[in-house]
Amino acid sequence: MEPHSTQKKSRSCKDCHQDPKVIGLGFGKITFNQGKVDFEPLEAPFEGVNIRLSQIVDLHGNSKVKFNRANMRGFDKGEIERILRVGFCLSCHQGNDRIFKNWRNRQNCPKVPF
Ligand code: HEC
Ligand code: HEC
Protein backbone atom coordinates (compact mmCIF):
# COMPACT_ATOMS: atom_id res chain seq x y z
CA MET A 1 0.00 0.00 0.00
CA GLU A 2 1.20 3.54 -0.78
CA PRO A 3 -0.22 5.82 1.90
CA HIS A 4 0.99 9.06 0.29
CA SER A 5 -0.37 10.75 -2.77
CA THR A 6 3.11 11.85 -3.89
CA GLN A 7 5.30 9.51 -5.91
CA LYS A 8 8.01 9.62 -8.57
CA LYS A 9 5.86 8.48 -11.42
CA SER A 10 3.36 11.07 -12.63
CA ARG A 11 -0.16 10.21 -13.62
CA SER A 12 -0.84 9.44 -17.25
CA CYS A 13 -2.66 11.87 -19.52
CA LYS A 14 -5.67 9.55 -19.60
CA ASP A 15 -5.74 9.26 -15.79
CA CYS A 16 -6.78 12.89 -15.65
CA HIS A 17 -8.31 13.61 -19.03
CA GLN A 18 -10.53 10.56 -19.39
CA ASP A 19 -11.58 9.71 -15.85
CA PRO A 20 -14.85 11.31 -14.72
CA LYS A 21 -14.09 10.47 -11.08
CA VAL A 22 -10.84 12.46 -11.19
CA ILE A 23 -12.59 15.39 -12.86
CA GLY A 24 -15.18 15.44 -10.08
CA LEU A 25 -18.21 14.15 -11.97
CA GLY A 26 -18.10 10.87 -10.09
CA PHE A 27 -18.16 7.29 -11.29
CA GLY A 28 -19.77 6.90 -14.66
CA LYS A 29 -19.33 6.87 -18.39
CA ILE A 30 -18.30 9.74 -20.66
CA THR A 31 -19.54 9.71 -24.23
CA PHE A 32 -18.98 11.97 -27.22
CA ASN A 33 -21.67 12.48 -29.76
CA GLN A 34 -21.30 14.92 -32.68
CA GLY A 35 -18.87 17.04 -30.71
CA LYS A 36 -21.06 17.08 -27.63
CA VAL A 37 -19.90 15.53 -24.41
CA ASP A 38 -22.29 13.63 -22.19
CA PHE A 39 -21.96 11.88 -18.86
CA GLU A 40 -23.91 8.93 -17.56
CA PRO A 41 -23.52 8.40 -13.80
CA LEU A 42 -23.20 4.80 -12.67
CA GLU A 43 -24.14 5.44 -9.07
CA ALA A 44 -27.65 5.90 -7.76
CA PRO A 45 -28.37 9.39 -6.38
CA PHE A 46 -29.04 9.88 -2.70
CA GLU A 47 -32.73 9.74 -1.97
CA GLY A 48 -34.51 12.96 -2.82
CA VAL A 49 -31.43 14.88 -4.04
CA ASN A 50 -29.67 14.79 -7.37
CA ILE A 51 -26.18 14.07 -6.02
CA ARG A 52 -24.10 10.93 -5.90
CA LEU A 53 -21.48 9.83 -3.37
CA SER A 54 -18.41 10.16 -5.63
CA GLN A 55 -19.56 13.41 -7.24
CA ILE A 56 -18.50 16.99 -6.47
CA VAL A 57 -19.68 18.84 -9.61
CA ASP A 58 -22.08 18.26 -12.50
CA LEU A 59 -21.32 18.65 -16.20
CA HIS A 60 -22.35 22.33 -16.01
CA GLY A 61 -19.77 22.98 -13.31
CA ASN A 62 -22.39 23.40 -10.56
CA SER A 63 -20.84 22.49 -7.25
CA LYS A 64 -22.60 19.67 -5.41
CA VAL A 65 -20.64 19.79 -2.16
CA LYS A 66 -19.26 22.26 0.35
CA PHE A 67 -15.47 22.46 0.61
CA ASN A 68 -13.63 22.75 3.89
CA ARG A 69 -10.90 25.15 2.74
CA ALA A 70 -11.09 28.74 1.53
CA ASN A 71 -10.98 29.10 -2.27
CA MET A 72 -11.20 25.37 -2.84
CA ARG A 73 -13.62 24.41 -5.59
CA GLY A 74 -14.43 21.86 -8.27
CA PHE A 75 -13.75 22.47 -11.96
CA ASP A 76 -16.07 24.90 -13.73
CA LYS A 77 -17.91 24.19 -16.99
CA GLY A 78 -15.20 25.56 -19.29
CA GLU A 79 -12.49 23.62 -17.49
CA ILE A 80 -14.47 20.38 -17.63
CA GLU A 81 -15.12 20.81 -21.34
CA ARG A 82 -11.47 21.54 -22.12
CA ILE A 83 -10.22 18.62 -20.04
CA LEU A 84 -12.67 16.17 -21.62
CA ARG A 85 -11.97 17.42 -25.14
CA VAL A 86 -8.30 16.53 -24.65
CA GLY A 87 -9.45 13.16 -23.31
CA PHE A 88 -11.33 12.54 -26.55
CA CYS A 89 -8.19 13.22 -28.62
CA LEU A 90 -6.24 10.85 -26.35
CA SER A 91 -8.37 7.91 -27.49
CA CYS A 92 -6.33 7.98 -30.71
CA HIS A 93 -3.39 10.37 -30.23
CA GLN A 94 -0.54 9.48 -27.85
CA GLY A 95 0.29 11.96 -25.07
CA ASN A 96 3.56 12.91 -26.80
CA ASP A 97 1.84 13.56 -30.15
CA ARG A 98 2.77 16.82 -31.82
CA ILE A 99 -0.86 17.98 -31.71
CA PHE A 100 -0.41 18.58 -27.97
CA LYS A 101 2.88 20.48 -28.36
CA ASN A 102 1.34 23.51 -30.06
CA TRP A 103 -2.13 23.13 -28.69
CA ARG A 104 -4.76 25.52 -29.89
CA ASN A 105 -8.07 24.90 -28.24
CA ARG A 106 -10.06 24.82 -31.43
CA GLN A 107 -7.70 22.94 -33.71
CA ASN A 108 -9.76 20.35 -35.49
CA CYS A 109 -8.90 16.82 -36.40
CA PRO A 110 -8.83 16.15 -40.14
CA LYS A 111 -9.93 12.56 -39.36
CA VAL A 112 -12.86 13.05 -37.01
CA PRO A 113 -15.57 15.72 -36.93
CA PHE A 114 -15.44 17.18 -33.43
C1 HEC B 1 -2.85 15.60 -12.98
C2 HEC B 1 -3.85 15.72 -14.02
C3 HEC B 1 -3.39 15.91 -15.46
C4 HEC B 1 -2.48 15.18 -16.17
C5 HEC B 1 -1.64 13.99 -15.71
C6 HEC B 1 -2.45 15.74 -17.50
N1 HEC B 1 -3.33 16.80 -17.57
FE1 HEC B 1 -3.63 17.95 -19.19
N2 HEC B 1 -4.76 19.23 -18.08
C7 HEC B 1 -5.14 19.02 -16.78
C8 HEC B 1 -5.88 20.17 -16.29
C9 HEC B 1 -6.48 20.34 -14.91
C10 HEC B 1 -5.91 21.10 -17.37
C11 HEC B 1 -6.48 22.52 -17.36
C12 HEC B 1 -7.86 22.59 -17.91
C13 HEC B 1 -8.27 24.06 -18.04
O1 HEC B 1 -8.33 24.77 -17.04
O2 HEC B 1 -8.51 24.48 -19.15
C14 HEC B 1 -5.20 20.46 -18.47
C15 HEC B 1 -5.04 21.03 -19.72
C16 HEC B 1 -4.49 20.39 -20.82
C17 HEC B 1 -4.49 20.92 -22.18
C18 HEC B 1 -5.04 22.28 -22.62
C19 HEC B 1 -6.50 22.14 -22.91
C20 HEC B 1 -7.12 23.42 -23.44
O3 HEC B 1 -7.97 23.32 -24.32
O4 HEC B 1 -6.77 24.50 -22.95
C21 HEC B 1 -3.88 19.98 -22.96
C22 HEC B 1 -3.64 20.06 -24.48
C23 HEC B 1 -3.49 18.87 -22.10
N3 HEC B 1 -3.90 19.17 -20.81
C24 HEC B 1 -2.85 17.73 -22.53
C25 HEC B 1 -2.31 16.77 -21.67
C26 HEC B 1 -1.42 15.70 -22.10
C27 HEC B 1 -1.02 15.42 -23.55
C28 HEC B 1 -1.06 15.02 -20.97
C29 HEC B 1 -0.09 13.86 -20.84
C30 HEC B 1 1.23 14.04 -21.43
C31 HEC B 1 -1.75 15.67 -19.84
N4 HEC B 1 -2.48 16.73 -20.31
C32 HEC B 1 -1.67 15.26 -18.52
C33 HEC B 1 -4.85 17.91 -16.02
C34 HEC B 1 -3.92 16.94 -16.36
C1 HEC C 1 -10.79 8.23 -33.86
C2 HEC C 1 -9.39 8.57 -33.75
C3 HEC C 1 -9.01 10.04 -33.59
C4 HEC C 1 -9.48 10.93 -32.65
C5 HEC C 1 -10.51 10.68 -31.55
C6 HEC C 1 -8.77 12.17 -32.88
N1 HEC C 1 -7.91 12.04 -33.93
FE1 HEC C 1 -6.74 13.50 -34.72
N2 HEC C 1 -6.03 12.21 -36.10
C7 HEC C 1 -6.36 10.87 -36.20
C8 HEC C 1 -5.60 10.26 -37.28
C9 HEC C 1 -5.67 8.79 -37.70
C10 HEC C 1 -4.81 11.29 -37.83
C11 HEC C 1 -3.82 11.19 -39.00
C12 HEC C 1 -2.52 10.59 -38.54
C13 HEC C 1 -1.72 11.57 -37.73
O1 HEC C 1 -1.40 12.65 -38.25
O2 HEC C 1 -1.37 11.25 -36.59
C14 HEC C 1 -5.10 12.50 -37.08
C15 HEC C 1 -4.52 13.73 -37.32
C16 HEC C 1 -4.73 14.88 -36.57
C17 HEC C 1 -4.13 16.18 -36.83
C18 HEC C 1 -3.14 16.49 -37.92
C19 HEC C 1 -1.78 16.08 -37.40
C20 HEC C 1 -0.68 16.86 -37.99
O3 HEC C 1 0.35 16.94 -37.31
O4 HEC C 1 -0.83 17.39 -39.08
C21 HEC C 1 -4.58 17.05 -35.88
C22 HEC C 1 -4.21 18.51 -35.70
C23 HEC C 1 -5.48 16.29 -35.03
N3 HEC C 1 -5.56 14.99 -35.48
C24 HEC C 1 -6.13 16.82 -33.95
C25 HEC C 1 -7.01 16.10 -33.14
C26 HEC C 1 -7.68 16.68 -32.00
C27 HEC C 1 -7.51 18.10 -31.52
C28 HEC C 1 -8.47 15.70 -31.49
C29 HEC C 1 -9.39 15.80 -30.30
C30 HEC C 1 -10.38 16.88 -30.37
C31 HEC C 1 -8.29 14.51 -32.31
N4 HEC C 1 -7.39 14.80 -33.28
C32 HEC C 1 -8.97 13.31 -32.12
C33 HEC C 1 -7.28 10.20 -35.43
C34 HEC C 1 -8.02 10.74 -34.39
PDB file of C-alpha atoms and ligand atoms in Angstrom:
ATOM      1  CA  MET A   1       0.000   0.000   0.000  1.00  0.00           C
ATOM      2  CA  GLU A   2       1.204   3.537  -0.781  1.00  0.00           C
ATOM      3  CA  PRO A   3      -0.224   5.824   1.903  1.00  0.00           C
ATOM      4  CA  HIS A   4       0.990   9.063   0.287  1.00  0.00           C
ATOM      5  CA  SER A   5      -0.370  10.754  -2.770  1.00  0.00           C
ATOM      6  CA  THR A   6       3.112  11.847  -3.890  1.00  0.00           C
ATOM      7  CA  GLN A   7       5.297   9.509  -5.910  1.00  0.00           C
ATOM      8  CA  LYS A   8       8.013   9.620  -8.571  1.00  0.00           C
ATOM      9  CA  LYS A   9       5.856   8.476 -11.415  1.00  0.00           C
ATOM     10  CA  SER A  10       3.364  11.065 -12.633  1.00  0.00           C
ATOM     11  CA  ARG A  11      -0.164  10.210 -13.620  1.00  0.00           C
ATOM     12  CA  SER A  12      -0.840   9.441 -17.250  1.00  0.00           C
ATOM     13  CA  CYS A  13      -2.662  11.874 -19.516  1.00  0.00           C
ATOM     14  CA  LYS A  14      -5.671   9.550 -19.603  1.00  0.00           C
ATOM     15  CA  ASP A  15      -5.740   9.265 -15.792  1.00  0.00           C
ATOM     16  CA  CYS A  16      -6.779  12.886 -15.647  1.00  0.00           C
ATOM     17  CA  HIS A  17      -8.309  13.612 -19.031  1.00  0.00           C
ATOM     18  CA  GLN A  18     -10.531  10.558 -19.395  1.00  0.00           C
ATOM     19  CA  ASP A  19     -11.578   9.713 -15.845  1.00  0.00           C
ATOM     20  CA  PRO A  20     -14.851  11.307 -14.717  1.00  0.00           C
ATOM     21  CA  LYS A  21     -14.095  10.468 -11.076  1.00  0.00           C
ATOM     22  CA  VAL A  22     -10.838  12.462 -11.190  1.00  0.00           C
ATOM     23  CA  ILE A  23     -12.594  15.394 -12.862  1.00  0.00           C
ATOM     24  CA  GLY A  24     -15.180  15.438 -10.076  1.00  0.00           C
ATOM     25  CA  LEU A  25     -18.213  14.152 -11.973  1.00  0.00           C
ATOM     26  CA  GLY A  26     -18.104  10.868 -10.092  1.00  0.00           C
ATOM     27  CA  PHE A  27     -18.157   7.287 -11.286  1.00  0.00           C
ATOM     28  CA  GLY A  28     -19.766   6.904 -14.664  1.00  0.00           C
ATOM     29  CA  LYS A  29     -19.333   6.874 -18.394  1.00  0.00           C
ATOM     30  CA  ILE A  30     -18.300   9.744 -20.659  1.00  0.00           C
ATOM     31  CA  THR A  31     -19.537   9.707 -24.234  1.00  0.00           C
ATOM     32  CA  PHE A  32     -18.984  11.974 -27.218  1.00  0.00           C
ATOM     33  CA  ASN A  33     -21.673  12.484 -29.763  1.00  0.00           C
ATOM     34  CA  GLN A  34     -21.303  14.921 -32.677  1.00  0.00           C
ATOM     35  CA  GLY A  35     -18.867  17.041 -30.712  1.00  0.00           C
ATOM     36  CA  LYS A  36     -21.059  17.080 -27.626  1.00  0.00           C
ATOM     37  CA  VAL A  37     -19.904  15.535 -24.410  1.00  0.00           C
ATOM     38  CA  ASP A  38     -22.286  13.627 -22.188  1.00  0.00           C
ATOM     39  CA  PHE A  39     -21.962  11.877 -18.860  1.00  0.00           C
ATOM     40  CA  GLU A  40     -23.914   8.930 -17.559  1.00  0.00           C
ATOM     41  CA  PRO A  41     -23.516   8.401 -13.799  1.00  0.00           C
ATOM     42  CA  LEU A  42     -23.200   4.802 -12.668  1.00  0.00           C
ATOM     43  CA  GLU A  43     -24.144   5.441  -9.065  1.00  0.00           C
ATOM     44  CA  ALA A  44     -27.650   5.905  -7.764  1.00  0.00           C
ATOM     45  CA  PRO A  45     -28.369   9.390  -6.375  1.00  0.00           C
ATOM     46  CA  PHE A  46     -29.041   9.884  -2.696  1.00  0.00           C
ATOM     47  CA  GLU A  47     -32.725   9.736  -1.975  1.00  0.00           C
ATOM     48  CA  GLY A  48     -34.510  12.959  -2.820  1.00  0.00           C
ATOM     49  CA  VAL A  49     -31.432  14.883  -4.042  1.00  0.00           C
ATOM     50  CA  ASN A  50     -29.667  14.793  -7.370  1.00  0.00           C
ATOM     51  CA  ILE A  51     -26.181  14.074  -6.024  1.00  0.00           C
ATOM     52  CA  ARG A  52     -24.095  10.930  -5.900  1.00  0.00           C
ATOM     53  CA  LEU A  53     -21.483   9.828  -3.371  1.00  0.00           C
ATOM     54  CA  SER A  54     -18.413  10.160  -5.630  1.00  0.00           C
ATOM     55  CA  GLN A  55     -19.560  13.408  -7.240  1.00  0.00           C
ATOM     56  CA  ILE A  56     -18.503  16.990  -6.473  1.00  0.00           C
ATOM     57  CA  VAL A  57     -19.685  18.841  -9.606  1.00  0.00           C
ATOM     58  CA  ASP A  58     -22.078  18.260 -12.500  1.00  0.00           C
ATOM     59  CA  LEU A  59     -21.323  18.654 -16.201  1.00  0.00           C
ATOM     60  CA  HIS A  60     -22.347  22.330 -16.011  1.00  0.00           C
ATOM     61  CA  GLY A  61     -19.771  22.981 -13.307  1.00  0.00           C
ATOM     62  CA  ASN A  62     -22.388  23.396 -10.560  1.00  0.00           C
ATOM     63  CA  SER A  63     -20.840  22.488  -7.245  1.00  0.00           C
ATOM     64  CA  LYS A  64     -22.601  19.674  -5.408  1.00  0.00           C
ATOM     65  CA  VAL A  65     -20.642  19.794  -2.162  1.00  0.00           C
ATOM     66  CA  LYS A  66     -19.263  22.263   0.349  1.00  0.00           C
ATOM     67  CA  PHE A  67     -15.468  22.464   0.607  1.00  0.00           C
ATOM     68  CA  ASN A  68     -13.633  22.751   3.889  1.00  0.00           C
ATOM     69  CA  ARG A  69     -10.903  25.151   2.740  1.00  0.00           C
ATOM     70  CA  ALA A  70     -11.087  28.736   1.527  1.00  0.00           C
ATOM     71  CA  ASN A  71     -10.982  29.102  -2.270  1.00  0.00           C
ATOM     72  CA  MET A  72     -11.198  25.367  -2.838  1.00  0.00           C
ATOM     73  CA  ARG A  73     -13.624  24.413  -5.594  1.00  0.00           C
ATOM     74  CA  GLY A  74     -14.435  21.864  -8.272  1.00  0.00           C
ATOM     75  CA  PHE A  75     -13.752  22.466 -11.961  1.00  0.00           C
ATOM     76  CA  ASP A  76     -16.067  24.898 -13.733  1.00  0.00           C
ATOM     77  CA  LYS A  77     -17.905  24.190 -16.991  1.00  0.00           C
ATOM     78  CA  GLY A  78     -15.203  25.558 -19.289  1.00  0.00           C
ATOM     79  CA  GLU A  79     -12.486  23.620 -17.494  1.00  0.00           C
ATOM     80  CA  ILE A  80     -14.475  20.385 -17.625  1.00  0.00           C
ATOM     81  CA  GLU A  81     -15.116  20.813 -21.336  1.00  0.00           C
ATOM     82  CA  ARG A  82     -11.469  21.544 -22.117  1.00  0.00           C
ATOM     83  CA  ILE A  83     -10.216  18.618 -20.042  1.00  0.00           C
ATOM     84  CA  LEU A  84     -12.666  16.172 -21.622  1.00  0.00           C
ATOM     85  CA  ARG A  85     -11.973  17.418 -25.136  1.00  0.00           C
ATOM     86  CA  VAL A  86      -8.300  16.533 -24.646  1.00  0.00           C
ATOM     87  CA  GLY A  87      -9.455  13.155 -23.315  1.00  0.00           C
ATOM     88  CA  PHE A  88     -11.329  12.539 -26.548  1.00  0.00           C
ATOM     89  CA  CYS A  89      -8.195  13.215 -28.624  1.00  0.00           C
ATOM     90  CA  LEU A  90      -6.235  10.852 -26.354  1.00  0.00           C
ATOM     91  CA  SER A  91      -8.375   7.909 -27.488  1.00  0.00           C
ATOM     92  CA  CYS A  92      -6.329   7.979 -30.714  1.00  0.00           C
ATOM     93  CA  HIS A  93      -3.394  10.369 -30.231  1.00  0.00           C
ATOM     94  CA  GLN A  94      -0.536   9.478 -27.848  1.00  0.00           C
ATOM     95  CA  GLY A  95       0.287  11.957 -25.069  1.00  0.00           C
ATOM     96  CA  ASN A  96       3.559  12.913 -26.798  1.00  0.00           C
ATOM     97  CA  ASP A  97       1.844  13.555 -30.151  1.00  0.00           C
ATOM     98  CA  ARG A  98       2.766  16.819 -31.820  1.00  0.00           C
ATOM     99  CA  ILE A  99      -0.861  17.976 -31.712  1.00  0.00           C
ATOM    100  CA  PHE A 100      -0.409  18.584 -27.966  1.00  0.00           C
ATOM    101  CA  LYS A 101       2.876  20.484 -28.362  1.00  0.00           C
ATOM    102  CA  ASN A 102       1.338  23.508 -30.057  1.00  0.00           C
ATOM    103  CA  TRP A 103      -2.126  23.131 -28.693  1.00  0.00           C
ATOM    104  CA  ARG A 104      -4.755  25.517 -29.893  1.00  0.00           C
ATOM    105  CA  ASN A 105      -8.071  24.902 -28.240  1.00  0.00           C
ATOM    106  CA  ARG A 106     -10.065  24.820 -31.434  1.00  0.00           C
ATOM    107  CA  GLN A 107      -7.703  22.936 -33.709  1.00  0.00           C
ATOM    108  CA  ASN A 108      -9.759  20.350 -35.491  1.00  0.00           C
ATOM    109  CA  CYS A 109      -8.897  16.820 -36.398  1.00  0.00           C
ATOM    110  CA  PRO A 110      -8.828  16.151 -40.136  1.00  0.00           C
ATOM    111  CA  LYS A 111      -9.926  12.565 -39.364  1.00  0.00           C
ATOM    112  CA  VAL A 112     -12.864  13.054 -37.015  1.00  0.00           C
ATOM    113  CA  PRO A 113     -15.567  15.716 -36.926  1.00  0.00           C
ATOM    114  CA  PHE A 114     -15.438  17.183 -33.432  1.00  0.00           C
TER     115      PHE A 114
HETATM  116  C1  HEC B   1      -2.849  15.598 -12.977  1.00  0.00           C
HETATM  117  C2  HEC B   1      -3.849  15.715 -14.021  1.00  0.00           C
HETATM  118  C3  HEC B   1      -3.389  15.914 -15.457  1.00  0.00           C
HETATM  119  C4  HEC B   1      -2.478  15.179 -16.166  1.00  0.00           C
HETATM  120  C5  HEC B   1      -1.641  13.985 -15.714  1.00  0.00           C
HETATM  121  C6  HEC B   1      -2.455  15.738 -17.502  1.00  0.00           C
HETATM  122  N1  HEC B   1      -3.329  16.803 -17.575  1.00  0.00           N
HETATM  123 FE1  HEC B   1      -3.631  17.954 -19.191  1.00  0.00          FE
HETATM  124  N2  HEC B   1      -4.757  19.233 -18.076  1.00  0.00           N
HETATM  125  C7  HEC B   1      -5.140  19.018 -16.777  1.00  0.00           C
HETATM  126  C8  HEC B   1      -5.879  20.173 -16.288  1.00  0.00           C
HETATM  127  C9  HEC B   1      -6.475  20.340 -14.906  1.00  0.00           C
HETATM  128  C10 HEC B   1      -5.915  21.097 -17.365  1.00  0.00           C
HETATM  129  C11 HEC B   1      -6.483  22.518 -17.360  1.00  0.00           C
HETATM  130  C12 HEC B   1      -7.861  22.592 -17.913  1.00  0.00           C
HETATM  131  C13 HEC B   1      -8.275  24.061 -18.044  1.00  0.00           C
HETATM  132  O1  HEC B   1      -8.330  24.773 -17.039  1.00  0.00           O
HETATM  133  O2  HEC B   1      -8.512  24.484 -19.150  1.00  0.00           O
HETATM  134  C14 HEC B   1      -5.197  20.460 -18.472  1.00  0.00           C
HETATM  135  C15 HEC B   1      -5.037  21.027 -19.717  1.00  0.00           C
HETATM  136  C16 HEC B   1      -4.495  20.387 -20.820  1.00  0.00           C
HETATM  137  C17 HEC B   1      -4.486  20.923 -22.179  1.00  0.00           C
HETATM  138  C18 HEC B   1      -5.040  22.278 -22.619  1.00  0.00           C
HETATM  139  C19 HEC B   1      -6.496  22.136 -22.909  1.00  0.00           C
HETATM  140  C20 HEC B   1      -7.118  23.418 -23.439  1.00  0.00           C
HETATM  141  O3  HEC B   1      -7.974  23.322 -24.322  1.00  0.00           O
HETATM  142  O4  HEC B   1      -6.775  24.502 -22.952  1.00  0.00           O
HETATM  143  C21 HEC B   1      -3.882  19.981 -22.962  1.00  0.00           C
HETATM  144  C22 HEC B   1      -3.638  20.064 -24.476  1.00  0.00           C
HETATM  145  C23 HEC B   1      -3.494  18.871 -22.102  1.00  0.00           C
HETATM  146  N3  HEC B   1      -3.900  19.166 -20.808  1.00  0.00           N
HETATM  147  C24 HEC B   1      -2.853  17.729 -22.531  1.00  0.00           C
HETATM  148  C25 HEC B   1      -2.306  16.773 -21.672  1.00  0.00           C
HETATM  149  C26 HEC B   1      -1.419  15.700 -22.101  1.00  0.00           C
HETATM  150  C27 HEC B   1      -1.020  15.424 -23.548  1.00  0.00           C
HETATM  151  C28 HEC B   1      -1.061  15.024 -20.970  1.00  0.00           C
HETATM  152  C29 HEC B   1      -0.089  13.857 -20.842  1.00  0.00           C
HETATM  153  C30 HEC B   1       1.232  14.036 -21.429  1.00  0.00           C
HETATM  154  C31 HEC B   1      -1.745  15.669 -19.842  1.00  0.00           C
HETATM  155  N4  HEC B   1      -2.482  16.727 -20.305  1.00  0.00           N
HETATM  156  C32 HEC B   1      -1.670  15.255 -18.523  1.00  0.00           C
HETATM  157  C33 HEC B   1      -4.851  17.906 -16.020  1.00  0.00           C
HETATM  158  C34 HEC B   1      -3.922  16.942 -16.359  1.00  0.00           C
HETATM  159  C1  HEC B   2     -10.788   8.234 -33.858  1.00  0.00           C
HETATM  160  C2  HEC B   2      -9.385   8.571 -33.750  1.00  0.00           C
HETATM  161  C3  HEC B   2      -9.013  10.037 -33.590  1.00  0.00           C
HETATM  162  C4  HEC B   2      -9.478  10.930 -32.649  1.00  0.00           C
HETATM  163  C5  HEC B   2     -10.507  10.677 -31.548  1.00  0.00           C
HETATM  164  C6  HEC B   2      -8.774  12.171 -32.877  1.00  0.00           C
HETATM  165  N1  HEC B   2      -7.913  12.040 -33.928  1.00  0.00           N
HETATM  166 FE1  HEC B   2      -6.744  13.504 -34.721  1.00  0.00          FE
HETATM  167  N2  HEC B   2      -6.033  12.212 -36.103  1.00  0.00           N
HETATM  168  C7  HEC B   2      -6.364  10.874 -36.195  1.00  0.00           C
HETATM  169  C8  HEC B   2      -5.602  10.257 -37.281  1.00  0.00           C
HETATM  170  C9  HEC B   2      -5.667   8.790 -37.695  1.00  0.00           C
HETATM  171  C10 HEC B   2      -4.812  11.293 -37.834  1.00  0.00           C
HETATM  172  C11 HEC B   2      -3.819  11.189 -38.996  1.00  0.00           C
HETATM  173  C12 HEC B   2      -2.518  10.594 -38.537  1.00  0.00           C
HETATM  174  C13 HEC B   2      -1.725  11.566 -37.727  1.00  0.00           C
HETATM  175  O1  HEC B   2      -1.399  12.648 -38.250  1.00  0.00           O
HETATM  176  O2  HEC B   2      -1.367  11.246 -36.585  1.00  0.00           O
HETATM  177  C14 HEC B   2      -5.104  12.502 -37.082  1.00  0.00           C
HETATM  178  C15 HEC B   2      -4.524  13.732 -37.318  1.00  0.00           C
HETATM  179  C16 HEC B   2      -4.733  14.885 -36.571  1.00  0.00           C
HETATM  180  C17 HEC B   2      -4.129  16.179 -36.825  1.00  0.00           C
HETATM  181  C18 HEC B   2      -3.138  16.493 -37.924  1.00  0.00           C
HETATM  182  C19 HEC B   2      -1.783  16.082 -37.403  1.00  0.00           C
HETATM  183  C20 HEC B   2      -0.681  16.862 -37.985  1.00  0.00           C
HETATM  184  O3  HEC B   2       0.353  16.939 -37.308  1.00  0.00           O
HETATM  185  O4  HEC B   2      -0.833  17.391 -39.084  1.00  0.00           O
HETATM  186  C21 HEC B   2      -4.581  17.047 -35.880  1.00  0.00           C
HETATM  187  C22 HEC B   2      -4.209  18.510 -35.705  1.00  0.00           C
HETATM  188  C23 HEC B   2      -5.475  16.293 -35.033  1.00  0.00           C
HETATM  189  N3  HEC B   2      -5.559  14.986 -35.481  1.00  0.00           N
HETATM  190  C24 HEC B   2      -6.134  16.818 -33.946  1.00  0.00           C
HETATM  191  C25 HEC B   2      -7.006  16.105 -33.137  1.00  0.00           C
HETATM  192  C26 HEC B   2      -7.683  16.677 -32.004  1.00  0.00           C
HETATM  193  C27 HEC B   2      -7.512  18.099 -31.521  1.00  0.00           C
HETATM  194  C28 HEC B   2      -8.470  15.699 -31.489  1.00  0.00           C
HETATM  195  C29 HEC B   2      -9.393  15.801 -30.302  1.00  0.00           C
HETATM  196  C30 HEC B   2     -10.376  16.884 -30.365  1.00  0.00           C
HETATM  197  C31 HEC B   2      -8.294  14.511 -32.314  1.00  0.00           C
HETATM  198  N4  HEC B   2      -7.388  14.800 -33.284  1.00  0.00           N
HETATM  199  C32 HEC B   2      -8.970  13.314 -32.116  1.00  0.00           C
HETATM  200  C33 HEC B   2      -7.281  10.201 -35.426  1.00  0.00           C
HETATM  201  C34 HEC B   2      -8.021  10.742 -34.387  1.00  0.00           C
END
